[in-house]
CSV table of C-alpha atoms in Angstrom, one decimal:
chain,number,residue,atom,x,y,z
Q,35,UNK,CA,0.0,0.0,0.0
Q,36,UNK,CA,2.5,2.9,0.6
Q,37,UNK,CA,4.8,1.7,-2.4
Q,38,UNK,CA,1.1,2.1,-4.1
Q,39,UNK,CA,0.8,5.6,-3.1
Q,40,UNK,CA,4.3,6.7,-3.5
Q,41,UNK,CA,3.2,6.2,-7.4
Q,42,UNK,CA,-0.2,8.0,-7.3
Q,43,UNK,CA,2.1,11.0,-6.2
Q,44,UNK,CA,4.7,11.1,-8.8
Q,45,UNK,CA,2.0,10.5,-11.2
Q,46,UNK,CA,0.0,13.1,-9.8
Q,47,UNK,CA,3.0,15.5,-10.0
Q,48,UNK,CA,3.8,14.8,-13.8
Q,49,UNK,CA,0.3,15.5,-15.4
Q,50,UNK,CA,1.3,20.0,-14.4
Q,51,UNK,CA,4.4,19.5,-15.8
Q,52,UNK,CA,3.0,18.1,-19.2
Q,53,UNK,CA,0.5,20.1,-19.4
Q,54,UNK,CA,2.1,23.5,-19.3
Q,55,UNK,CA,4.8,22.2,-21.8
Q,56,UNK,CA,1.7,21.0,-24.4
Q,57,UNK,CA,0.0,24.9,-23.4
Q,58,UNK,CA,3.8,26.2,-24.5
Q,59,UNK,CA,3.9,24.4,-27.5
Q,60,UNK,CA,0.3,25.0,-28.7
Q,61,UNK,CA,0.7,28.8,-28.1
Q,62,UNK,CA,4.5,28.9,-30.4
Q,63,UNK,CA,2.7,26.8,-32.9
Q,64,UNK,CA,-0.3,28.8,-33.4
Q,65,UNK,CA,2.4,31.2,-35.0
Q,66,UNK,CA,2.2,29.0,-38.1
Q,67,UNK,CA,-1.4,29.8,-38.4
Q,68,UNK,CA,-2.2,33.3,-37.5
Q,69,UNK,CA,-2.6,34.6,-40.9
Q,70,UNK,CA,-4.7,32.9,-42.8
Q,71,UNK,CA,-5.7,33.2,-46.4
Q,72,UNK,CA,-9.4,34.3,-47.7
Q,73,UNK,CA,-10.1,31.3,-49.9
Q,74,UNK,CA,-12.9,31.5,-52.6
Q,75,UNK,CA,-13.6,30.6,-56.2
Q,76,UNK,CA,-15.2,32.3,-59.0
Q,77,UNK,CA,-15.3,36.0,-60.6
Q,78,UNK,CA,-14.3,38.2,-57.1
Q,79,UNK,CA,-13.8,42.0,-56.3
Q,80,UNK,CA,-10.8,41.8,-53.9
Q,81,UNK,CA,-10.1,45.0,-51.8
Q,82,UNK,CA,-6.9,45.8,-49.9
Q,83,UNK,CA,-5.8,48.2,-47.7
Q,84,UNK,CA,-3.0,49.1,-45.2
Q,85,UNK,CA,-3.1,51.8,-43.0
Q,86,UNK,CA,-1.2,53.2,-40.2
Q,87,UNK,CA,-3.1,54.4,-36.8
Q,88,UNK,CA,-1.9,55.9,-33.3
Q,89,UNK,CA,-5.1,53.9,-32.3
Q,90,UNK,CA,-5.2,50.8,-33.8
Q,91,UNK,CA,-4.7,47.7,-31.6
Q,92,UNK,CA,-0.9,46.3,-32.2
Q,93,UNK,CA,-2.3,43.7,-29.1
Q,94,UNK,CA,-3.8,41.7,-32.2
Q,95,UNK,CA,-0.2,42.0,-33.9
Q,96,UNK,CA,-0.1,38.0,-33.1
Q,97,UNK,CA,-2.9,36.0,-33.6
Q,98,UNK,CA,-6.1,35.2,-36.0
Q,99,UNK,CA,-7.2,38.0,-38.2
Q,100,UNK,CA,-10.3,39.7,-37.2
Q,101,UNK,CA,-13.2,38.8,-39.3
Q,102,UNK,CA,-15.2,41.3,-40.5
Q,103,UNK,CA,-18.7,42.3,-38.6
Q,104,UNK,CA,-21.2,42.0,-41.7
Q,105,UNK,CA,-19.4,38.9,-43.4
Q,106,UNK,CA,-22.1,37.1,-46.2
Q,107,UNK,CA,-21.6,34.1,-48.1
Q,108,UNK,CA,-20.7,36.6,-51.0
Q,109,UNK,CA,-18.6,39.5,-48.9
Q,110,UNK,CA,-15.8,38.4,-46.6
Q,111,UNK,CA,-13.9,40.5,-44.4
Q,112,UNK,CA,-10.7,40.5,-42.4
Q,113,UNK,CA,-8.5,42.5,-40.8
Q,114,UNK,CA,-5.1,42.4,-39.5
Q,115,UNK,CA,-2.8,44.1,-36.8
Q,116,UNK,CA,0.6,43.8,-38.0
Q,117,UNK,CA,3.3,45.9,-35.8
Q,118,UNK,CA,3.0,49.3,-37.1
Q,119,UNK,CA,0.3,48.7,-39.5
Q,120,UNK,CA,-3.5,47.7,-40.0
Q,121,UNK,CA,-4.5,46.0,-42.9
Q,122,UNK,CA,-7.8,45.3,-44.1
Q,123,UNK,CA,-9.1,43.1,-46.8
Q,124,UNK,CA,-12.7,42.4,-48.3
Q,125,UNK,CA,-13.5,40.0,-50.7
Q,126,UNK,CA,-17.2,40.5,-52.8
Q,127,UNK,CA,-17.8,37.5,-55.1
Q,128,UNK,CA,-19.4,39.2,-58.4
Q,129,UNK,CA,-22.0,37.2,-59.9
Q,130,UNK,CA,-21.6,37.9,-63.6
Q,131,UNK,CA,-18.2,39.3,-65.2
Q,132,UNK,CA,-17.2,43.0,-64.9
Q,133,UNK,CA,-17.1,44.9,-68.1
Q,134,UNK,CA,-16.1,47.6,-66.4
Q,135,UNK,CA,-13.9,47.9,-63.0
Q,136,UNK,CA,-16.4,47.9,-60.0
Q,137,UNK,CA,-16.4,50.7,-57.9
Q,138,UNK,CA,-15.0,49.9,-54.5
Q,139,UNK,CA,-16.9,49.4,-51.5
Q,140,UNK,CA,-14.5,50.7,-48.9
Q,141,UNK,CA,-14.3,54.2,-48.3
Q,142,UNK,CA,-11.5,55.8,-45.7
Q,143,UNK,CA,-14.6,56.5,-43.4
Q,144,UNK,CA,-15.9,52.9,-43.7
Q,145,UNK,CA,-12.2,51.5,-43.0
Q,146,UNK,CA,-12.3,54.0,-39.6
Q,147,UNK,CA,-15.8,52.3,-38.5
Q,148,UNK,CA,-14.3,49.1,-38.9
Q,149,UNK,CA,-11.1,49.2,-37.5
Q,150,UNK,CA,-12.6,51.9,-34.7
Q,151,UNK,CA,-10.2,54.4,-34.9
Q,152,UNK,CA,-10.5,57.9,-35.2
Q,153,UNK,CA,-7.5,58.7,-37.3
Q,154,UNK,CA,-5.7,57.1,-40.1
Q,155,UNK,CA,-3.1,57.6,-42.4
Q,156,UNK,CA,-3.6,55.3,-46.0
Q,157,UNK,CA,-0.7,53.1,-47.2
Q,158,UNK,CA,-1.8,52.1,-49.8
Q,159,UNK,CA,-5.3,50.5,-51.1
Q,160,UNK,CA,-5.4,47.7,-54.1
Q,161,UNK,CA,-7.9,46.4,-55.8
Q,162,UNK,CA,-7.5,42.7,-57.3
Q,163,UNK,CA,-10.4,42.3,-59.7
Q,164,UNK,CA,-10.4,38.3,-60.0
Q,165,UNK,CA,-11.4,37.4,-63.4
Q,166,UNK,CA,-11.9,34.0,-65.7
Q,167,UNK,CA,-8.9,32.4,-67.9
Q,168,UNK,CA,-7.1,35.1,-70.2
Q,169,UNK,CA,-8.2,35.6,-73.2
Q,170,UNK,CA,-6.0,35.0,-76.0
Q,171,UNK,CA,-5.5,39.0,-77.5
Q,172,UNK,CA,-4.4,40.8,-73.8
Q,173,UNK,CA,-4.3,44.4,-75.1
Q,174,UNK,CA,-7.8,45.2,-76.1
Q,175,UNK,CA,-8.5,43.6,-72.4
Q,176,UNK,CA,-6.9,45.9,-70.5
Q,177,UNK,CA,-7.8,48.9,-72.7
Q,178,UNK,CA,-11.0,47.7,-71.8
Q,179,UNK,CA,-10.1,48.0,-68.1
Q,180,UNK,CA,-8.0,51.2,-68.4
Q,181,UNK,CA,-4.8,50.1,-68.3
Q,182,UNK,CA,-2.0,51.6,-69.7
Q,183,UNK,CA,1.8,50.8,-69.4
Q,184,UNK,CA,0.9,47.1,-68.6
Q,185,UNK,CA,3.4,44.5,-66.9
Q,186,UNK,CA,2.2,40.8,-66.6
Q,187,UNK,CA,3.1,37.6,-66.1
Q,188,UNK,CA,2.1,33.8,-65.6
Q,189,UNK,CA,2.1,33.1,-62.0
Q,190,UNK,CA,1.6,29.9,-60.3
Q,191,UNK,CA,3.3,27.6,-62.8
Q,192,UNK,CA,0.9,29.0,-65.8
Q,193,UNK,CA,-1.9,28.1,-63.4
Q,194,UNK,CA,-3.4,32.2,-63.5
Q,195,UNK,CA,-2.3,35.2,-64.9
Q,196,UNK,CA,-1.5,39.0,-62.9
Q,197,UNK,CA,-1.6,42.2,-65.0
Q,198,UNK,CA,-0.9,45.7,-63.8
Q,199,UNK,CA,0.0,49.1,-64.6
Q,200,UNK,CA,1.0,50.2,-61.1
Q,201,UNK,CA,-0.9,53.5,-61.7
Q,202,UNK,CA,-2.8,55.0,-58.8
Q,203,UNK,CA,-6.5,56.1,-59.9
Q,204,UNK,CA,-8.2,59.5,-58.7
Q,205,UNK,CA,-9.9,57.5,-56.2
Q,206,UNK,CA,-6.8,56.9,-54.6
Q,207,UNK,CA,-7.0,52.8,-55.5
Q,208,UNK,CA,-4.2,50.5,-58.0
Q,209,UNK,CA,-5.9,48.1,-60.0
Q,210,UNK,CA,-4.2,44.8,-60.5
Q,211,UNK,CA,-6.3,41.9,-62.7
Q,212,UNK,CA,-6.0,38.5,-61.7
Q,213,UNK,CA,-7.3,36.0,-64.7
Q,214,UNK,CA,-7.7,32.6,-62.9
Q,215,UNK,CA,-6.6,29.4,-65.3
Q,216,UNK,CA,-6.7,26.5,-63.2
Q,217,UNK,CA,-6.2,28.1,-59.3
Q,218,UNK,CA,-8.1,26.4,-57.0
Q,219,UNK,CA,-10.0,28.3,-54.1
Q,220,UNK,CA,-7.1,27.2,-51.8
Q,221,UNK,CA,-4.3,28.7,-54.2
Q,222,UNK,CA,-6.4,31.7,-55.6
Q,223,UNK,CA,-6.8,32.8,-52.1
Q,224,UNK,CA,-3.1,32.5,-51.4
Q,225,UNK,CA,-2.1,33.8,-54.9
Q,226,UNK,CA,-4.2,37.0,-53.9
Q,227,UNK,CA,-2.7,37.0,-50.4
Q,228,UNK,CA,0.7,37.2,-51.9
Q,229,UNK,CA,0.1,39.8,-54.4
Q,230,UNK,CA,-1.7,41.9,-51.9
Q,231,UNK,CA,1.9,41.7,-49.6
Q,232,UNK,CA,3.7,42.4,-52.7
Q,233,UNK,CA,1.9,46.0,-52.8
Q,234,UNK,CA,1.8,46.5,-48.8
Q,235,UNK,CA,5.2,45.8,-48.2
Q,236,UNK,CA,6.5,47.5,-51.1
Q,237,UNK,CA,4.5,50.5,-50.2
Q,238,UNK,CA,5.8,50.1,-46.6
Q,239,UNK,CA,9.3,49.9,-47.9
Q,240,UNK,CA,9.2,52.9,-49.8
Q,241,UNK,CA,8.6,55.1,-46.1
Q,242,UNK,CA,11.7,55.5,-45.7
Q,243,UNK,CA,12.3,57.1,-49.3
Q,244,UNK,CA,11.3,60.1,-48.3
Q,245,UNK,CA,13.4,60.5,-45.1
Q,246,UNK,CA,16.0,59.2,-47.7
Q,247,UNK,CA,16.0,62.3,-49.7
Q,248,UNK,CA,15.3,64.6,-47.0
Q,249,UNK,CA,18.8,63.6,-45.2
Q,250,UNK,CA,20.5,63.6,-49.2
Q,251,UNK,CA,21.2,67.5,-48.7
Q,252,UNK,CA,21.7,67.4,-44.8
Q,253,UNK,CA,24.5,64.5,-45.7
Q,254,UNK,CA,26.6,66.6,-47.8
Q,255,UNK,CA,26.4,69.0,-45.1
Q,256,UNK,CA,27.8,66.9,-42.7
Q,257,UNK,CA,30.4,65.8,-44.9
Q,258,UNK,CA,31.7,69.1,-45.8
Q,259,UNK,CA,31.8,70.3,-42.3
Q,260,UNK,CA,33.6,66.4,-41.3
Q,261,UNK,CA,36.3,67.5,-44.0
Q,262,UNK,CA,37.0,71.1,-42.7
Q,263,UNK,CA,37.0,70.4,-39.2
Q,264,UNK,CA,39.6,67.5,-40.1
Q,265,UNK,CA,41.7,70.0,-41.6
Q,266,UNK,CA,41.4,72.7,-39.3
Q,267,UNK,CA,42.8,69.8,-36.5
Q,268,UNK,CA,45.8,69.6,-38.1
Q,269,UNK,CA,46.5,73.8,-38.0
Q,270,UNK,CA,44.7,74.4,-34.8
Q,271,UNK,CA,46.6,76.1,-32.0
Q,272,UNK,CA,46.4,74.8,-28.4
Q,273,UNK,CA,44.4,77.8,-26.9
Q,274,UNK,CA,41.5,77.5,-30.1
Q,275,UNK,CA,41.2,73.6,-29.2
Q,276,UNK,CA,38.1,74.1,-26.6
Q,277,UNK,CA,36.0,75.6,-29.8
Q,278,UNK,CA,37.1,72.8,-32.5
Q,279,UNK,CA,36.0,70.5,-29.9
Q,280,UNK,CA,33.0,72.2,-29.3
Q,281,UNK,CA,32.2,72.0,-33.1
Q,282,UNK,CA,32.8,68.5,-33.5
Q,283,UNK,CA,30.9,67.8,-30.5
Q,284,UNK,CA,27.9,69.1,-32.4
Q,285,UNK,CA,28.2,67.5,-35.4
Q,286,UNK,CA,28.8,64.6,-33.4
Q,287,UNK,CA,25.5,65.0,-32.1
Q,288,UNK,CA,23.6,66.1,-34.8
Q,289,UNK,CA,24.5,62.7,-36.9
Q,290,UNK,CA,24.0,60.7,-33.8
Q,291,UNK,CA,20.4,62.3,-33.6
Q,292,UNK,CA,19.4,62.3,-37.5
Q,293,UNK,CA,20.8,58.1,-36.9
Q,294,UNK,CA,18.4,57.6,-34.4
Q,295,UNK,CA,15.4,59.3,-36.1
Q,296,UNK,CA,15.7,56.9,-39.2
Q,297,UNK,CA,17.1,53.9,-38.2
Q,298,UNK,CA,14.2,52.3,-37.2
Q,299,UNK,CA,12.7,53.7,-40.3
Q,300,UNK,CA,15.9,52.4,-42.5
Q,301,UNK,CA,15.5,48.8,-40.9
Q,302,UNK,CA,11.9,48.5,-41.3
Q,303,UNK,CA,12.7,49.3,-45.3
Q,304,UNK,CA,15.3,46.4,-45.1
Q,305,UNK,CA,13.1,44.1,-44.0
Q,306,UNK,CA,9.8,44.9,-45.8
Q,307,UNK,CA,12.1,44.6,-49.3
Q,308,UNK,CA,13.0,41.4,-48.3
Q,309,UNK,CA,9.6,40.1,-48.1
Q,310,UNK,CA,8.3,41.4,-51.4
Q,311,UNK,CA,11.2,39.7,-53.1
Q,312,UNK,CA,10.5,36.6,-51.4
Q,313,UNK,CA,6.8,36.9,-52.4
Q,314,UNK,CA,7.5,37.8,-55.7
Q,315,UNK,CA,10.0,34.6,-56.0
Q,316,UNK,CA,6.4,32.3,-54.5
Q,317,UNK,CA,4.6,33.5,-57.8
Q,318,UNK,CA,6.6,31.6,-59.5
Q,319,UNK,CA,5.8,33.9,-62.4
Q,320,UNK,CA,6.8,33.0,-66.4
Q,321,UNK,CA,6.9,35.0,-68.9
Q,322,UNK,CA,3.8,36.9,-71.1
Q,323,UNK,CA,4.8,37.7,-74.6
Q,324,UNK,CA,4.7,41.6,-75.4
Q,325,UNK,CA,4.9,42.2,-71.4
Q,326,UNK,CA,7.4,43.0,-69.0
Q,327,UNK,CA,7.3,40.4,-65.9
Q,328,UNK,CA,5.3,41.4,-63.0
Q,329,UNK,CA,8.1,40.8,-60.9
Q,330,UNK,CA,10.4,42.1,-62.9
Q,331,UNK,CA,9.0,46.0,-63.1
Q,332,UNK,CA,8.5,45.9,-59.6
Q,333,UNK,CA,12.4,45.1,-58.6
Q,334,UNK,CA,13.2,47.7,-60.9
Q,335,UNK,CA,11.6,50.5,-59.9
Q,336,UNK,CA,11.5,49.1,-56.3
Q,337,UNK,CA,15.2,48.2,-55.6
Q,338,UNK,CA,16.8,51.6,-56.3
Q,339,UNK,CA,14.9,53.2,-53.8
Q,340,UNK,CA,15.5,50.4,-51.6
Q,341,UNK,CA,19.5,51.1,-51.9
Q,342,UNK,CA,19.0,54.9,-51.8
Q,343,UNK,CA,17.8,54.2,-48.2
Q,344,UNK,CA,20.5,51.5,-47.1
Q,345,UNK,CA,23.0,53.8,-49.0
Q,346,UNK,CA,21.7,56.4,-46.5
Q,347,UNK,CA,21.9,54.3,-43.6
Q,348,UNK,CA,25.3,53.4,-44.1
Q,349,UNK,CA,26.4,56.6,-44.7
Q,350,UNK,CA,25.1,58.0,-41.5
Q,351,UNK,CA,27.1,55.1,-39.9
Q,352,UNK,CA,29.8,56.0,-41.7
Q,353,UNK,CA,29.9,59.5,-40.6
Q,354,UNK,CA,29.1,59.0,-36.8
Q,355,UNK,CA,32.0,56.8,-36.8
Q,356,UNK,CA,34.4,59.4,-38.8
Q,357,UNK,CA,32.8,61.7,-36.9
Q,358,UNK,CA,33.7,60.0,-33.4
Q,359,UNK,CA,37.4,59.0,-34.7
Q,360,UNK,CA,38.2,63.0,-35.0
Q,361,UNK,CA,36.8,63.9,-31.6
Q,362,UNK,CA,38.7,60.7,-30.3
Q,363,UNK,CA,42.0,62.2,-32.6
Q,364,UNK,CA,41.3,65.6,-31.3
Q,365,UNK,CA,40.4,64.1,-27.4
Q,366,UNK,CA,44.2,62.2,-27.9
Q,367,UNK,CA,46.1,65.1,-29.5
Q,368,UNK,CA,44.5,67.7,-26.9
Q,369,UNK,CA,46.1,64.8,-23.8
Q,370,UNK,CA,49.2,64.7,-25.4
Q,371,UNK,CA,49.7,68.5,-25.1
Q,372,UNK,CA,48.4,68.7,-21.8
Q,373,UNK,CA,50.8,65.6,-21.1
Q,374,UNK,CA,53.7,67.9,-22.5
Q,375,UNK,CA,52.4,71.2,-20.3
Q,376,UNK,CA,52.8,68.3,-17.4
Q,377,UNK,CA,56.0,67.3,-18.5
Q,378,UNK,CA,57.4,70.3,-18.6
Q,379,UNK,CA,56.0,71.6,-15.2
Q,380,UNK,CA,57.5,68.3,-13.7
Q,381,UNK,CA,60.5,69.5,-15.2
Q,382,UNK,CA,60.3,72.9,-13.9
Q,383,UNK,CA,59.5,71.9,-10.6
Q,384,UNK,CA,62.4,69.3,-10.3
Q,385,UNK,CA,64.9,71.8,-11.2
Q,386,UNK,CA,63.3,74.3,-8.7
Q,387,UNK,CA,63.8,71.8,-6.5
Q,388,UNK,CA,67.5,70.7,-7.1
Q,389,UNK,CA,67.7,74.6,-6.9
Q,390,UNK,CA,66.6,74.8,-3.2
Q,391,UNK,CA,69.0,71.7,-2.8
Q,392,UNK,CA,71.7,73.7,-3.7
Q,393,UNK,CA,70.6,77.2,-1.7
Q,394,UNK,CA,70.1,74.5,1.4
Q,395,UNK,CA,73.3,73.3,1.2
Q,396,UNK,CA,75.1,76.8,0.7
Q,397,UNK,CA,72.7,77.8,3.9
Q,398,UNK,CA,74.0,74.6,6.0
Q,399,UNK,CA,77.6,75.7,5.3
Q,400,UNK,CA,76.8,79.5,5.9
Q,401,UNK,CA,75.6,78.2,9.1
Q,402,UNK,CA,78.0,76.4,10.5
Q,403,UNK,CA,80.3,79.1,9.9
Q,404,UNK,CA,78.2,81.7,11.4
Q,405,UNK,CA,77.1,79.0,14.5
Q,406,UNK,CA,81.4,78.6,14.8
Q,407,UNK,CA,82.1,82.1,14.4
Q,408,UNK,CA,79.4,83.2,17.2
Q,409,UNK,CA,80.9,80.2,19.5
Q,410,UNK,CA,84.7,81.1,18.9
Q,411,UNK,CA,83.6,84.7,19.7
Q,412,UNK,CA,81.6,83.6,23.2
Q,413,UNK,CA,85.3,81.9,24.0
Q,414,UNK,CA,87.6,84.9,23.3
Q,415,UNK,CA,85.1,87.1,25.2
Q,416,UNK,CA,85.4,84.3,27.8
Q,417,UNK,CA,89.3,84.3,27.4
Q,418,UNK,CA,89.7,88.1,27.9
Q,419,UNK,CA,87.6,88.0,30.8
Q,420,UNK,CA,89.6,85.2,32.1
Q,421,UNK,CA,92.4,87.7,31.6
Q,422,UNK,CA,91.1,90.4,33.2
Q,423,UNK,CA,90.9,88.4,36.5
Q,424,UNK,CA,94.0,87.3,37.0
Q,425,UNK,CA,93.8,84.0,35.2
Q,426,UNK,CA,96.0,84.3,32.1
Q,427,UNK,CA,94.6,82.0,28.6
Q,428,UNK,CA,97.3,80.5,26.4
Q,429,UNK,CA,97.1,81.8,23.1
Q,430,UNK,CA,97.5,78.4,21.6
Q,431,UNK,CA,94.3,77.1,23.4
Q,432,UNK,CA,92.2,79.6,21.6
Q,433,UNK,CA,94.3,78.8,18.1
Q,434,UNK,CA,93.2,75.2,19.0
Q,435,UNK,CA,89.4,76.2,20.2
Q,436,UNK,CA,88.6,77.1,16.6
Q,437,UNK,CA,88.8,73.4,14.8
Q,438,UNK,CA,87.5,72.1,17.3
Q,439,UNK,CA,84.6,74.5,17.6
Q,440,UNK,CA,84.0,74.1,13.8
Q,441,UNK,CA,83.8,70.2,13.9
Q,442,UNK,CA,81.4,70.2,16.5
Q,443,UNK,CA,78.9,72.9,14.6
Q,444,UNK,CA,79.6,70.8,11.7
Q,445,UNK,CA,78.5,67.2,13.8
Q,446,UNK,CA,75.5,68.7,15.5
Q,447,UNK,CA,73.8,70.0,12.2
Q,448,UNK,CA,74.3,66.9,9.9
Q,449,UNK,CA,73.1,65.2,13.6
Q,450,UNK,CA,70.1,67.3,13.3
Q,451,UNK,CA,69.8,67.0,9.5
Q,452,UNK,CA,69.7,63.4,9.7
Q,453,UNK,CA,67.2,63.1,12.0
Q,454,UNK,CA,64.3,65.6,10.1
Q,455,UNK,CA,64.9,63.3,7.2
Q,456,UNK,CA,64.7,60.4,9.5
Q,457,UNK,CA,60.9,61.9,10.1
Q,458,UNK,CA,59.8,62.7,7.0
């Protein structure tokens, strides 16, 4: 019996432990699901857009899309918190095929209701009109449509077909037409998933084009003022050190401040190009004859403005470092002179002080002749008084008085010498 309940307790002591490892687990894997695809079939008006809010909800950043509060059987909705943006998509299945383009049913006040936020700023909104197989003469098509420059490919191993001029209308919306071949609900949903990343990334991307070009001029700047204060620390004199430092200190600081105002911006570009390339590579796209590749127009116009904004990146590193080596050459070159100044006060006060050994020692001897002299007088006044009363002093004992006088002066104040250096 107790080996019986020894086991009920360690059994009864594993069951927490698994289950909060299975909870772990379930909550890292959900990651692999949180963004699912709207999948549906047929002739569909899809509706995409991406906006940035002070009041949307980045708590949802991680998790299921929201669906949408009025979702049919013909009109899905979903939005999405992403972690500095909002998108929202609506799919409206059309039941006959769209001569012309259909007007959208999202409005920037609609988006606000649903999202519930009372400001917004629009990223950009696509509209993927979702078409039947292509028909075999593209052009008249897409005049049809109002297309002009037109890039297009095959996408999804010849399975469908993307077309798009990359043209914002008046209504503020790109159109890109999706002609379905042989995409089931499953892929068409994901096909239109990627193509609608394609456009919000890229648009995301392209944020930090702008600060790009507003830092071009304020670059040079820096630069030019890097190069002159470089120059004027090799022909600066000591006294005018304090304001060169004082200038590079600023510089310092103002291309430490415009770093840290972009390079969240900067990095966010980086990463937001990567995924459209990798979502232009999951098309799988093949090529339309008279068309330039979907893909392709979008990495060229898209990369250059991409490396405009890494080239600006870098070359804010660059110049905080430069900028930091010449306060750090000017920091080094300022020590060495005051390490000189040192140097020569050391000097200075080592020789003053070999100086006062010299004066000390002149003094001790001065002393000791003055100390004898006062002592040899005190005996010839003691002599003559000697005299005087009747007690007559040998001449020689006085001749004699004076080397011994001297020797004892001399013995008492090296004595006394010795023992003040004994105490310091």
């Amino acid at each position: 019996m107790p080996m019986r309940r020894s086991g009920s307790s360690a059994e009864a002591t594993r069951v927490p432990r698994q289950t909060t490892a299975n909870f772990g687990f379930l909550d890292f894997n959900s990651e692999l699901h949180a963004r699912p695809s709207i999948y549906f079939s047929g002739a569909a008006l899809v509706e995409h857009v991406a906006v940035m809010s002070p009041d949307s909800k980045s708590s949802h950043g991680s998790g299921s899309p929201c669906p949408g509060p009025r979702d049919t059987d013909r009109v899905k909705t979903r939005i999405e918190y992403h972690t500095e943006f909002v998108t929202l998509t609506r799919v409206t299945m059309l039941s006959e095929e769209a001569k012309e383009w259909p007007e959208p049913t999202l409005s920037v006040a609609d988006i606000g209701i649903l999202l519930d936020v009372t400001s917004l700023t629009v990223v950009c909104q696509v509209s993927i009109l979702v078409k039947d197989e292509a028909p075999g003469e593209l052009g008249p098509k897409l005049s049809e449509l109002g297309f002009g420059d037109t890039a297009a490919s095959l996408i999804g191993a010849g399975a469908g077909q993307v077309c798009s001029d990359f043209r914002v209308r008046a209504n503020g919306w790109s159109h890109i037409l999706l002609f379905n071949k042989d995409l089931n609900a499953y892929r068409l949903g994901r096909m239109v998933r990627r193509i609608n990343e394609i456009e919000t990334y890229r648009a995301m991307a392209l944020l930090g084009f702008p600060e790009a070009r507003r830092l071009a001029p304020l670059l040079a700047h820096f630069e030019r003022t890097l190069g002159e204060l470089a120059r004027r620390n090799q022909a600066t004199l000591t006294i005018e050190h304090k304001e060169l430092l004082d200038e590079i200190s600023d510089l310092s600081a103002a291309v430490i401040a415009a770093s840290a105002e972009t390079r969240s911006r900067f990095g966010a570009t980086v990463a937001y190009a990567k995924i459209v390339e990798e979502r232009i590579g999951e098309l799988r796209e093949a090529h339309v004859e008279g068309f330039q590749r979907f893909g392709v127009f979008v990495s060229r116009r898209f990369r250059p403005a991409v490396r405009t904004c890494e080239s600006t990146a870098i070359r804010l590193e660059q110049l905080s470092h430069a900028t930091m080596h010449l306060l750090d050459l000017l920091q080094t070159r300022i020590q060495v002179e005051i390490e000189f100044q040192n140097s020569i006060q050391i000097q200075a006060t080592a020789d003053r002080a070999a100086m006062q050994v010299k004066i000390q020692r002149a003094v001790e001897g001065f002393s000791i002749i003055a100390v004898s002299y006062y002592l040899v007088g005190l005996l010839k006044v003691a002599a003559e008084a000697s005299q005087h009363a009747g007690f007559p002093v040998d001449p020689l004992f006085m001749i004699g008085s004076i080397p011994v006088v001297l020797a004892a002066v001399t013995i008492a104040v090296l004595r006394v010498k010795h023992a003040l250096s004994a105490n310091v």
